[in-house]
Amino acid sequence: MGKVFNVMKDETNDRPLDIHDYLVKHPASTFFMKMEGDGPEGSGIEEGDVLVVDRSVTAKRGSIVVMTEDGELKVTKFPSSDDSAESSLWGVVIGLLRNF
């Protein structure tokens, strides 16, 4: 059985944690996207997950990223093995939300 924790509190004061403030560090460049299909193998991303994508974060090898390819968005690991001249980095996945 898992351990139950008290309601999470903001680290800087005693107020309840604001999930938006917790997830979004760069409001002007952060977007939420609903996943269609499963994510890259081993990523743990599933259909219906809501991805938190930050366009201001620099992608590193192995990062889960959103790429544009032929006018469509796709989720892949960086760098993508099928990068083409028609694909470009759109943003870096920094978190996800899942209902179950």
mmCIF file of C-alpha atoms in Angstrom:
data_model
loop_
_atom_site.group_PDB
_atom_site.id
_atom_site.type_symbol
_atom_site.label_atom_id
_atom_site.label_comp_id
_atom_site.label_asym_id
_atom_site.label_seq_id
_atom_site.Cartn_x
_atom_site.Cartn_y
_atom_site.Cartn_z
ATOM 1 C CA MET A 1 0.000 0.000 0.000
ATOM 2 C CA GLY A 2 1.312 3.465 -0.873
ATOM 3 C CA LYS A 3 2.024 6.106 1.709
ATOM 4 C CA VAL A 4 -0.482 8.972 1.972
ATOM 5 C CA PHE A 5 0.873 12.495 2.234
ATOM 6 C CA ASN A 6 -0.796 15.631 3.552
ATOM 7 C CA VAL A 7 -2.096 18.179 1.067
ATOM 8 C CA MET A 8 0.911 19.606 -0.757
ATOM 9 C CA LYS A 9 1.853 23.113 0.276
ATOM 10 C CA ASP A 10 3.689 25.804 -1.635
ATOM 11 C CA GLU A 11 7.368 25.668 -0.644
ATOM 12 C CA THR A 12 7.573 29.431 0.003
ATOM 13 C CA ASN A 13 4.502 29.815 2.203
ATOM 14 C CA ASP A 14 1.783 27.816 3.878
ATOM 15 C CA ARG A 15 -0.894 28.059 1.190
ATOM 16 C CA PRO A 16 -2.155 25.014 -0.749
ATOM 17 C CA LEU A 17 -0.212 24.158 -3.882
ATOM 18 C CA ASP A 18 -1.469 25.856 -7.069
ATOM 19 C CA ILE A 19 -1.082 23.205 -9.795
ATOM 20 C CA HIS A 20 -0.777 25.844 -12.548
ATOM 21 C CA ASP A 21 2.045 27.641 -10.721
ATOM 22 C CA TYR A 22 3.700 24.277 -10.053
ATOM 23 C CA LEU A 23 3.661 23.198 -13.720
ATOM 24 C CA VAL A 24 4.071 26.498 -15.574
ATOM 25 C CA LYS A 25 7.397 28.276 -15.083
ATOM 26 C CA HIS A 26 7.214 30.356 -18.294
ATOM 27 C CA PRO A 27 3.544 31.347 -18.845
ATOM 28 C CA ALA A 28 4.095 33.127 -22.177
ATOM 29 C CA SER A 29 5.727 30.055 -23.716
ATOM 30 C CA THR A 30 3.895 27.149 -22.048
ATOM 31 C CA PHE A 31 1.068 25.256 -23.732
ATOM 32 C CA PHE A 32 -1.141 22.280 -22.874
ATOM 33 C CA MET A 33 -1.731 19.679 -25.605
ATOM 34 C CA LYS A 34 -3.912 16.574 -25.515
ATOM 35 C CA MET A 35 -2.091 13.490 -26.790
ATOM 36 C CA GLU A 36 -3.622 11.521 -29.651
ATOM 37 C CA GLY A 37 -2.182 8.012 -29.770
ATOM 38 C CA ASP A 38 0.698 6.806 -27.616
ATOM 39 C CA GLY A 39 3.940 8.719 -27.124
ATOM 40 C CA PRO A 40 7.429 7.537 -28.027
ATOM 41 C CA GLU A 41 8.407 4.072 -26.802
ATOM 42 C CA GLY A 42 9.509 4.138 -23.183
ATOM 43 C CA SER A 43 8.164 7.654 -22.560
ATOM 44 C CA GLY A 44 5.154 6.564 -20.515
ATOM 45 C CA ILE A 45 2.956 8.957 -22.516
ATOM 46 C CA GLU A 46 -0.466 7.522 -23.330
ATOM 47 C CA GLU A 47 -3.436 8.516 -25.446
ATOM 48 C CA GLY A 48 -5.466 11.209 -23.696
ATOM 49 C CA ASP A 49 -2.597 12.539 -21.564
ATOM 50 C CA VAL A 50 -2.342 16.318 -21.425
ATOM 51 C CA LEU A 51 1.232 17.343 -22.202
ATOM 52 C CA VAL A 52 2.778 20.457 -20.674
ATOM 53 C CA VAL A 53 4.982 21.898 -23.423
ATOM 54 C CA ASP A 54 7.419 24.778 -22.898
ATOM 55 C CA ARG A 55 8.725 26.491 -26.017
ATOM 56 C CA SER A 56 11.433 28.387 -24.099
ATOM 57 C CA VAL A 57 13.243 25.274 -22.832
ATOM 58 C CA THR A 58 16.286 23.992 -24.731
ATOM 59 C CA ALA A 59 15.932 20.377 -25.856
ATOM 60 C CA LYS A 60 18.638 17.953 -24.750
ATOM 61 C CA ARG A 61 19.443 14.511 -26.138
ATOM 62 C CA GLY A 62 16.677 12.188 -24.946
ATOM 63 C CA SER A 63 14.163 14.977 -24.192
ATOM 64 C CA ILE A 64 10.565 14.332 -25.205
ATOM 65 C CA VAL A 65 9.720 17.075 -27.688
ATOM 66 C CA VAL A 66 6.978 18.293 -29.991
ATOM 67 C CA MET A 67 8.118 18.631 -33.599
ATOM 68 C CA THR A 68 6.327 20.133 -36.570
ATOM 69 C CA GLU A 69 6.482 18.007 -39.683
ATOM 70 C CA ASP A 70 4.607 18.759 -42.888
ATOM 71 C CA GLY A 71 2.325 21.133 -40.983
ATOM 72 C CA GLU A 72 1.450 18.617 -38.255
ATOM 73 C CA LEU A 73 2.662 18.254 -34.673
ATOM 74 C CA LYS A 74 4.239 14.996 -33.498
ATOM 75 C CA VAL A 75 5.718 13.893 -30.173
ATOM 76 C CA THR A 76 9.122 12.206 -30.321
ATOM 77 C CA LYS A 77 12.447 11.864 -28.527
ATOM 78 C CA PHE A 78 15.138 14.421 -29.348
ATOM 79 C CA PRO A 79 16.896 14.218 -31.666
ATOM 80 C CA SER A 80 14.381 12.434 -33.833
ATOM 81 C CA SER A 81 15.792 9.668 -36.015
ATOM 82 C CA ASP A 82 13.501 10.718 -38.834
ATOM 83 C CA ASP A 83 14.303 14.451 -38.825
ATOM 84 C CA SER A 84 13.849 15.962 -42.236
ATOM 85 C CA ALA A 85 14.258 19.392 -43.741
ATOM 86 C CA GLU A 86 10.503 19.760 -43.281
ATOM 87 C CA SER A 87 10.570 19.179 -39.510
ATOM 88 C CA SER A 88 11.452 21.633 -36.765
ATOM 89 C CA LEU A 89 11.418 21.715 -32.981
ATOM 90 C CA TRP A 90 8.220 23.270 -31.587
ATOM 91 C CA GLY A 91 8.699 22.772 -27.831
ATOM 92 C CA VAL A 92 9.889 20.510 -25.014
ATOM 93 C CA VAL A 93 7.506 18.364 -22.961
ATOM 94 C CA ILE A 94 8.148 19.288 -19.314
ATOM 95 C CA GLY A 95 5.289 17.376 -17.702
ATOM 96 C CA LEU A 96 1.941 15.720 -18.182
ATOM 97 C CA LEU A 97 -1.455 15.401 -16.584
ATOM 98 C CA ARG A 98 -3.427 12.155 -16.583
ATOM 99 C CA ASN A 99 -6.878 11.197 -15.381
ATOM 100 C CA PHE A 100 -7.532 7.609 -14.413
#
